[in-house]
Amino acid sequence: MTRNNTTGAIELARYVDGWAPDPVETVDVVPRERLTQLARTLDSDEARLADGIVPILGHWTAFQDWPASSELGLDGHPAEGHFYPPIPDRRRMFAGSTVTSHGHLRVDVPTVRRSSVESVTPKRGGTGEMLFVVVRHEFEQAGKLCRTEQQQIVYRSDSGGPTRTFERATTQVEPSADSTWATTRSIPTTALFRYSALTANAHRIHYDAPYATEVEGYPGLVVHGPLLATLMADLVGQAWGDSRVGEFSFRLKHPLFAHDLFVVEGVSAEDGRSASLSVTGSVATAATARAVRR
């Protein structure tokens, strides 16, 4: 595990000095039924699942943690977790991920996932101190490495609401003139609820409107960052074929809210070997991604 120290981020660094959680190995399958349910939740083409290959982000529907309800914190996240850093008043945000395909990950096949903390980096930004934790997952089937993922999670020590205010993306957004593929979307509250259930995400900002607005100060229910990433992955997967997506990396930048209007679009490189993707509302770009073809 790499431990990086950034000048100025002293307080959080001292809490994680010596923190080195052991790697964890778990076994599960990625069920075809759950991928079908995800496709229906997002109005995706479920016929793409016929080849039995798990889409580049489809493994998020498996390897789920379901702690007892009594073990959840006020915000709905588990109060404690094996890879949760020991900082006070911990708040957790999913910042981005890089997923690499080394071979086809197949549905309904026993899969071993090996997870470990790859790096811990304290930083100080405009909104205060943050702790960036990269968790690496390796997925194997029949002894062969099929897929790796490096998840970047950002933690704050903060018991209050958001550190800045956010506007709604309520006006229509047009695709860019140079986009290769594009679709205009909005996410209803029912899709937020169903996606939370499919991915075992109990964070209340996605389904509990009074909590999201009155406690955390958002203007509405928050669309899951991984859901936005999945929409971008679906766009390129539909264009190339899911089996041809070799790498997908994304970064979450700005929240979107239930019923906000936004565009999911991609620009293919001239050689067709890669693509840049984005989710854009009328206020800001919510997420960006890059895909590389196998």
mmCIF file of C-alpha atoms in Angstrom:
data_model
loop_
_atom_site.group_PDB
_atom_site.id
_atom_site.type_symbol
_atom_site.label_atom_id
_atom_site.label_comp_id
_atom_site.label_asym_id
_atom_site.label_seq_id
_atom_site.Cartn_x
_atom_site.Cartn_y
_atom_site.Cartn_z
ATOM 1 C CA MET A 1 0.000 0.000 0.000
ATOM 2 C CA THR A 2 1.245 3.461 -0.894
ATOM 3 C CA ARG A 3 0.980 6.178 1.736
ATOM 4 C CA ASN A 4 1.329 9.723 0.405
ATOM 5 C CA ASN A 5 1.645 12.797 2.593
ATOM 6 C CA THR A 6 0.558 16.163 1.214
ATOM 7 C CA THR A 7 1.811 19.351 2.822
ATOM 8 C CA GLY A 8 -0.833 21.028 4.954
ATOM 9 C CA ALA A 9 -3.073 17.992 5.456
ATOM 10 C CA ILE A 10 -1.724 17.169 8.894
ATOM 11 C CA GLU A 11 -4.817 16.425 10.976
ATOM 12 C CA LEU A 12 -6.304 13.629 8.871
ATOM 13 C CA ALA A 13 -2.865 12.144 8.231
ATOM 14 C CA ARG A 14 -2.305 11.490 11.913
ATOM 15 C CA TYR A 15 -5.516 9.460 12.186
ATOM 16 C CA VAL A 16 -4.420 7.043 9.466
ATOM 17 C CA ASP A 17 -0.786 6.755 10.486
ATOM 18 C CA GLY A 18 -0.225 3.008 10.684
ATOM 19 C CA TRP A 19 -3.684 2.156 9.306
ATOM 20 C CA ALA A 20 -3.229 -0.823 6.980
ATOM 21 C CA PRO A 21 -6.301 -3.062 6.757
ATOM 22 C CA ASP A 22 -5.699 -6.637 5.638
ATOM 23 C CA PRO A 23 -6.762 -7.687 2.137
ATOM 24 C CA VAL A 24 -10.152 -9.375 1.864
ATOM 25 C CA GLU A 25 -11.215 -12.245 -0.415
ATOM 26 C CA THR A 26 -14.878 -12.942 -1.203
ATOM 27 C CA VAL A 27 -16.712 -15.238 -3.613
ATOM 28 C CA ASP A 28 -19.934 -14.405 -5.465
ATOM 29 C CA VAL A 29 -21.539 -14.521 -8.910
ATOM 30 C CA VAL A 30 -22.835 -11.686 -11.073
ATOM 31 C CA PRO A 31 -26.445 -12.809 -11.605
ATOM 32 C CA ARG A 32 -27.962 -12.372 -15.048
ATOM 33 C CA GLU A 33 -31.278 -11.536 -13.387
ATOM 34 C CA ARG A 34 -29.788 -8.571 -11.547
ATOM 35 C CA LEU A 35 -28.176 -7.221 -14.715
ATOM 36 C CA THR A 36 -31.549 -7.491 -16.422
ATOM 37 C CA GLN A 37 -33.144 -5.582 -13.556
ATOM 38 C CA LEU A 38 -30.465 -2.892 -13.869
ATOM 39 C CA ALA A 39 -31.069 -2.578 -17.607
ATOM 40 C CA ARG A 40 -34.790 -2.155 -17.024
ATOM 41 C CA THR A 41 -34.187 0.401 -14.270
ATOM 42 C CA LEU A 42 -32.109 2.546 -16.635
ATOM 43 C CA ASP A 43 -34.141 1.779 -19.793
ATOM 44 C CA SER A 44 -31.108 0.111 -21.366
ATOM 45 C CA ASP A 45 -31.174 -2.572 -24.051
ATOM 46 C CA GLU A 46 -31.266 -5.836 -22.105
ATOM 47 C CA ALA A 47 -30.739 -7.824 -25.325
ATOM 48 C CA ARG A 48 -27.052 -6.885 -24.991
ATOM 49 C CA LEU A 49 -26.828 -9.354 -22.089
ATOM 50 C CA ALA A 50 -27.518 -12.344 -24.354
ATOM 51 C CA ASP A 51 -23.808 -13.136 -24.831
ATOM 52 C CA GLY A 52 -23.368 -13.741 -21.089
ATOM 53 C CA ILE A 53 -20.594 -11.158 -20.696
ATOM 54 C CA VAL A 54 -20.804 -8.786 -17.730
ATOM 55 C CA PRO A 55 -20.729 -5.139 -18.929
ATOM 56 C CA ILE A 56 -17.701 -3.153 -17.804
ATOM 57 C CA LEU A 57 -19.487 -1.813 -14.671
ATOM 58 C CA GLY A 58 -21.980 -4.660 -14.236
ATOM 59 C CA HIS A 59 -20.052 -6.252 -11.367
ATOM 60 C CA TRP A 60 -21.391 -3.458 -9.132
ATOM 61 C CA THR A 61 -24.592 -5.497 -8.859
ATOM 62 C CA ALA A 62 -22.666 -8.271 -7.051
ATOM 63 C CA PHE A 63 -20.348 -8.552 -4.026
ATOM 64 C CA GLN A 64 -22.705 -6.460 -1.948
ATOM 65 C CA ASP A 65 -22.443 -5.685 1.756
ATOM 66 C CA TRP A 66 -25.748 -5.859 3.642
ATOM 67 C CA PRO A 67 -25.060 -4.975 7.296
ATOM 68 C CA ALA A 68 -27.852 -5.106 9.827
ATOM 69 C CA SER A 69 -30.003 -1.969 9.895
ATOM 70 C CA SER A 70 -28.759 -1.303 13.420
ATOM 71 C CA GLU A 71 -25.218 -1.049 11.997
ATOM 72 C CA LEU A 72 -26.034 1.830 9.647
ATOM 73 C CA GLY A 73 -25.146 5.423 10.441
ATOM 74 C CA LEU A 74 -27.498 8.400 10.326
ATOM 75 C CA ASP A 75 -26.739 8.956 6.639
ATOM 76 C CA GLY A 76 -27.502 5.336 5.720
ATOM 77 C CA HIS A 77 -23.904 4.281 5.101
ATOM 78 C CA PRO A 78 -22.538 1.480 7.311
ATOM 79 C CA ALA A 79 -21.226 3.063 10.490
ATOM 80 C CA GLU A 80 -18.048 0.984 10.169
ATOM 81 C CA GLY A 81 -16.372 -0.883 7.333
ATOM 82 C CA HIS A 82 -13.193 -2.879 6.799
ATOM 83 C CA PHE A 83 -11.746 -0.280 4.417
ATOM 84 C CA TYR A 84 -13.209 2.784 6.186
ATOM 85 C CA PRO A 85 -10.373 4.945 7.574
ATOM 86 C CA PRO A 86 -10.461 5.666 11.329
ATOM 87 C CA ILE A 87 -11.213 9.394 11.169
ATOM 88 C CA PRO A 88 -13.826 11.185 13.322
ATOM 89 C CA ASP A 89 -17.196 12.357 11.914
ATOM 90 C CA ARG A 90 -16.455 10.429 8.760
ATOM 91 C CA ARG A 91 -18.271 11.368 5.542
ATOM 92 C CA ARG A 92 -17.785 9.235 2.444
ATOM 93 C CA MET A 93 -17.983 10.211 -1.239
ATOM 94 C CA PHE A 94 -17.329 8.099 -4.329
ATOM 95 C CA ALA A 95 -14.990 10.168 -6.534
ATOM 96 C CA GLY A 96 -14.213 7.896 -9.458
ATOM 97 C CA SER A 97 -12.867 4.590 -10.658
ATOM 98 C CA THR A 98 -10.791 2.846 -13.306
ATOM 99 C CA VAL A 99 -11.957 -0.565 -14.527
ATOM 100 C CA THR A 100 -9.746 -2.698 -16.776
ATOM 101 C CA SER A 101 -10.840 -5.841 -18.590
ATOM 102 C CA HIS A 102 -8.193 -8.585 -18.817
ATOM 103 C CA GLY A 103 -10.630 -11.172 -20.147
ATOM 104 C CA HIS A 104 -14.369 -11.667 -20.287
ATOM 105 C CA LEU A 105 -16.146 -11.682 -16.903
ATOM 106 C CA ARG A 106 -19.180 -13.941 -17.325
ATOM 107 C CA VAL A 107 -22.575 -13.959 -15.661
ATOM 108 C CA ASP A 108 -23.626 -16.674 -13.197
ATOM 109 C CA VAL A 109 -20.050 -18.003 -12.870
ATOM 110 C CA PRO A 110 -18.361 -18.277 -9.430
ATOM 111 C CA THR A 111 -16.069 -15.271 -9.112
ATOM 112 C CA VAL A 112 -13.325 -14.524 -6.589
ATOM 113 C CA ARG A 113 -12.815 -10.883 -5.662
ATOM 114 C CA ARG A 114 -9.608 -9.884 -3.881
ATOM 115 C CA SER A 115 -9.738 -6.404 -2.345
ATOM 116 C CA SER A 116 -7.000 -4.286 -0.783
ATOM 117 C CA VAL A 117 -6.139 -0.673 -0.020
ATOM 118 C CA GLU A 118 -3.738 0.508 -2.710
ATOM 119 C CA SER A 119 -3.000 4.035 -1.474
ATOM 120 C CA VAL A 120 -3.952 6.610 1.163
ATOM 121 C CA THR A 121 -3.412 10.295 0.363
ATOM 122 C CA PRO A 122 -4.368 13.235 2.619
ATOM 123 C CA LYS A 123 -4.978 16.502 0.766
ATOM 124 C CA ARG A 124 -6.132 20.004 1.537
ATOM 125 C CA GLY A 125 -8.493 21.685 -0.930
ATOM 126 C CA GLY A 126 -10.670 24.754 -1.061
ATOM 127 C CA THR A 127 -13.302 23.075 1.114
ATOM 128 C CA GLY A 128 -10.893 21.706 3.720
ATOM 129 C CA GLU A 129 -9.001 18.509 4.376
ATOM 130 C CA MET A 130 -9.776 15.325 2.481
ATOM 131 C CA LEU A 131 -8.485 11.781 2.556
ATOM 132 C CA PHE A 132 -8.272 9.942 -0.769
ATOM 133 C CA VAL A 133 -8.350 6.168 -0.404
ATOM 134 C CA VAL A 134 -7.874 3.927 -3.446
ATOM 135 C CA VAL A 135 -9.284 0.421 -3.030
ATOM 136 C CA ARG A 136 -8.201 -2.161 -5.599
ATOM 137 C CA HIS A 137 -10.438 -5.093 -6.551
ATOM 138 C CA GLU A 138 -9.289 -8.064 -8.636
ATOM 139 C CA PHE A 139 -11.899 -10.410 -10.123
ATOM 140 C CA GLU A 140 -10.981 -13.975 -11.085
ATOM 141 C CA GLN A 141 -12.964 -16.778 -12.692
ATOM 142 C CA ALA A 142 -11.562 -20.326 -12.939
ATOM 143 C CA GLY A 143 -8.211 -19.021 -11.688
ATOM 144 C CA LYS A 144 -7.876 -16.377 -14.404
ATOM 145 C CA LEU A 145 -7.804 -12.626 -13.799
ATOM 146 C CA CYS A 146 -10.757 -11.155 -15.699
ATOM 147 C CA ARG A 147 -11.114 -7.621 -14.400
ATOM 148 C CA THR A 148 -9.540 -5.099 -12.043
ATOM 149 C CA GLU A 149 -10.993 -1.960 -10.529
ATOM 150 C CA GLN A 150 -9.361 0.898 -8.655
ATOM 151 C CA GLN A 151 -12.007 2.837 -6.735
ATOM 152 C CA GLN A 152 -11.162 6.295 -5.425
ATOM 153 C CA ILE A 153 -13.117 7.178 -2.304
ATOM 154 C CA VAL A 154 -12.896 10.611 -0.677
ATOM 155 C CA TYR A 155 -13.426 11.014 3.059
ATOM 156 C CA ARG A 156 -13.949 14.133 5.130
ATOM 157 C CA SER A 157 -14.076 14.673 8.845
ATOM 158 C CA ASP A 158 -17.225 16.774 8.935
ATOM 159 C CA SER A 159 -20.515 16.354 10.764
ATOM 160 C CA GLY A 160 -22.281 19.239 8.988
ATOM 161 C CA GLY A 161 -24.042 19.649 5.640
ATOM 162 C CA PRO A 162 -22.502 20.216 2.197
ATOM 163 C CA THR A 163 -19.509 22.519 2.051
ATOM 164 C CA ARG A 164 -21.047 24.424 -0.893
ATOM 165 C CA THR A 165 -24.454 25.007 -2.439
ATOM 166 C CA PHE A 166 -25.671 23.391 -5.656
ATOM 167 C CA GLU A 167 -28.083 24.507 -8.364
ATOM 168 C CA ARG A 168 -30.601 22.380 -10.254
ATOM 169 C CA ALA A 169 -30.114 21.573 -13.944
ATOM 170 C CA THR A 170 -33.677 22.489 -14.916
ATOM 171 C CA THR A 171 -33.267 23.773 -18.484
ATOM 172 C CA GLN A 172 -32.834 21.699 -21.624
ATOM 173 C CA VAL A 173 -29.255 20.911 -22.639
ATOM 174 C CA GLU A 174 -28.294 20.236 -26.250
ATOM 175 C CA PRO A 175 -25.611 17.714 -27.240
ATOM 176 C CA SER A 176 -22.297 19.124 -28.409
ATOM 177 C CA ALA A 177 -21.893 19.604 -32.133
ATOM 178 C CA ASP A 178 -18.920 17.218 -32.223
ATOM 179 C CA SER A 179 -20.512 14.363 -30.254
ATOM 180 C CA THR A 180 -20.437 10.916 -31.867
ATOM 181 C CA TRP A 181 -23.221 9.527 -29.679
ATOM 182 C CA ALA A 182 -25.629 11.394 -27.427
ATOM 183 C CA THR A 183 -28.837 10.942 -25.501
ATOM 184 C CA THR A 184 -30.880 13.316 -23.349
ATOM 185 C CA ARG A 185 -31.983 11.950 -19.999
ATOM 186 C CA SER A 186 -33.533 12.668 -16.629
ATOM 187 C CA ILE A 187 -33.707 10.247 -13.722
ATOM 188 C CA PRO A 188 -37.028 9.822 -11.868
ATOM 189 C CA THR A 189 -37.210 9.096 -8.156
ATOM 190 C CA THR A 190 -38.349 5.527 -8.865
ATOM 191 C CA ALA A 191 -35.089 4.835 -10.708
ATOM 192 C CA LEU A 192 -33.096 6.228 -7.775
ATOM 193 C CA PHE A 193 -34.923 3.902 -5.395
ATOM 194 C CA ARG A 194 -34.480 0.860 -7.636
ATOM 195 C CA TYR A 195 -30.791 1.599 -8.284
ATOM 196 C CA SER A 196 -30.179 1.965 -4.543
ATOM 197 C CA ALA A 197 -31.704 -1.477 -3.989
ATOM 198 C CA LEU A 198 -29.821 -3.122 -6.872
ATOM 199 C CA THR A 199 -26.456 -1.845 -5.638
ATOM 200 C CA ALA A 200 -27.122 -2.137 -1.879
ATOM 201 C CA ASN A 201 -26.648 1.613 -1.473
ATOM 202 C CA ALA A 202 -28.566 2.845 1.581
ATOM 203 C CA HIS A 203 -27.242 6.424 1.480
ATOM 204 C CA ARG A 204 -30.353 8.448 2.286
ATOM 205 C CA ILE A 205 -29.597 11.335 -0.076
ATOM 206 C CA HIS A 206 -30.818 9.104 -2.930
ATOM 207 C CA TYR A 207 -34.314 8.225 -1.640
ATOM 208 C CA ASP A 208 -35.150 10.229 1.506
ATOM 209 C CA ALA A 209 -36.073 13.735 0.316
ATOM 210 C CA PRO A 210 -36.487 15.367 3.760
ATOM 211 C CA TYR A 211 -33.080 14.044 4.811
ATOM 212 C CA ALA A 212 -31.401 15.124 1.561
ATOM 213 C CA THR A 213 -32.804 18.664 1.699
ATOM 214 C CA GLU A 214 -33.155 19.426 5.413
ATOM 215 C CA VAL A 215 -30.147 17.583 6.858
ATOM 216 C CA GLU A 216 -27.557 17.570 4.065
ATOM 217 C CA GLY A 217 -28.806 20.740 2.375
ATOM 218 C CA TYR A 218 -29.183 19.519 -1.201
ATOM 219 C CA PRO A 219 -31.961 20.974 -3.397
ATOM 220 C CA GLY A 220 -33.395 17.504 -4.055
ATOM 221 C CA LEU A 221 -32.684 13.786 -4.174
ATOM 222 C CA VAL A 222 -29.165 13.158 -5.472
ATOM 223 C CA VAL A 223 -28.555 10.946 -8.511
ATOM 224 C CA HIS A 224 -25.969 8.268 -7.685
ATOM 225 C CA GLY A 225 -22.544 8.988 -9.127
ATOM 226 C CA PRO A 226 -22.127 5.322 -10.165
ATOM 227 C CA LEU A 227 -25.473 5.549 -11.974
ATOM 228 C CA LEU A 228 -24.119 8.415 -14.080
ATOM 229 C CA ALA A 229 -20.989 6.363 -14.764
ATOM 230 C CA THR A 230 -23.160 3.436 -15.835
ATOM 231 C CA LEU A 231 -25.042 5.646 -18.307
ATOM 232 C CA MET A 232 -21.731 6.662 -19.906
ATOM 233 C CA ALA A 233 -20.526 3.049 -19.983
ATOM 234 C CA ASP A 234 -23.837 1.976 -21.541
ATOM 235 C CA LEU A 235 -23.458 4.584 -24.274
ATOM 236 C CA VAL A 236 -20.057 3.324 -25.384
ATOM 237 C CA GLY A 237 -21.013 -0.308 -24.750
ATOM 238 C CA GLN A 238 -23.962 0.023 -27.081
ATOM 239 C CA ALA A 239 -21.765 1.585 -29.772
ATOM 240 C CA TRP A 240 -18.824 -0.820 -29.535
ATOM 241 C CA GLY A 241 -20.379 -3.879 -27.948
ATOM 242 C CA ASP A 242 -19.832 -4.537 -24.242
ATOM 243 C CA SER A 243 -17.198 -7.198 -24.939
ATOM 244 C CA ARG A 244 -15.069 -4.601 -26.773
ATOM 245 C CA VAL A 245 -14.752 -2.145 -23.877
ATOM 246 C CA GLY A 246 -11.273 -2.822 -22.505
ATOM 247 C CA GLU A 247 -10.914 0.027 -20.020
ATOM 248 C CA PHE A 248 -13.288 2.557 -18.546
ATOM 249 C CA SER A 249 -12.268 5.331 -16.169
ATOM 250 C CA PHE A 250 -14.503 8.057 -14.833
ATOM 251 C CA ARG A 251 -14.497 11.017 -12.493
ATOM 252 C CA LEU A 252 -17.473 12.494 -10.664
ATOM 253 C CA LYS A 253 -17.457 16.295 -10.584
ATOM 254 C CA HIS A 254 -20.852 17.821 -9.741
ATOM 255 C CA PRO A 255 -24.124 16.362 -8.448
ATOM 256 C CA LEU A 256 -27.319 16.035 -10.436
ATOM 257 C CA PHE A 257 -30.733 15.647 -8.857
ATOM 258 C CA ALA A 258 -33.912 13.696 -9.525
ATOM 259 C CA HIS A 259 -35.727 14.941 -12.658
ATOM 260 C CA ASP A 260 -32.820 17.207 -13.690
ATOM 261 C CA LEU A 261 -32.300 17.364 -17.451
ATOM 262 C CA PHE A 262 -28.900 16.288 -18.744
ATOM 263 C CA VAL A 263 -27.069 14.949 -21.793
ATOM 264 C CA VAL A 264 -24.951 11.798 -21.901
ATOM 265 C CA GLU A 265 -22.586 12.015 -24.847
ATOM 266 C CA GLY A 266 -19.382 10.615 -26.251
ATOM 267 C CA VAL A 267 -16.780 11.651 -28.785
ATOM 268 C CA SER A 268 -14.932 8.847 -30.534
ATOM 269 C CA ALA A 269 -11.262 9.223 -31.391
ATOM 270 C CA GLU A 270 -10.475 9.305 -35.108
ATOM 271 C CA ASP A 271 -9.011 5.796 -35.015
ATOM 272 C CA GLY A 272 -12.036 4.456 -33.119
ATOM 273 C CA ARG A 273 -9.824 3.003 -30.382
ATOM 274 C CA SER A 274 -10.924 5.308 -27.581
ATOM 275 C CA ALA A 275 -13.651 7.747 -26.639
ATOM 276 C CA SER A 276 -14.229 10.642 -24.261
ATOM 277 C CA LEU A 277 -17.597 10.765 -22.522
ATOM 278 C CA SER A 278 -19.471 13.169 -20.285
ATOM 279 C CA VAL A 279 -22.691 13.820 -18.419
ATOM 280 C CA THR A 280 -23.632 17.492 -18.658
ATOM 281 C CA GLY A 281 -26.479 19.466 -17.128
ATOM 282 C CA SER A 282 -27.338 23.115 -17.653
ATOM 283 C CA VAL A 283 -25.318 24.097 -14.573
ATOM 284 C CA ALA A 284 -22.115 22.070 -14.899
ATOM 285 C CA THR A 285 -20.489 18.904 -16.190
ATOM 286 C CA ALA A 286 -21.458 16.229 -13.686
ATOM 287 C CA ALA A 287 -19.095 13.449 -14.748
ATOM 288 C CA THR A 288 -16.451 12.635 -17.329
ATOM 289 C CA ALA A 289 -15.058 9.340 -18.561
ATOM 290 C CA ARG A 290 -12.636 7.774 -20.991
ATOM 291 C CA ALA A 291 -13.095 4.402 -22.633
ATOM 292 C CA VAL A 292 -10.469 2.335 -24.452
ATOM 293 C CA ARG A 293 -11.399 -0.340 -26.951
ATOM 294 C CA ARG A 294 -10.044 -3.880 -26.764
#
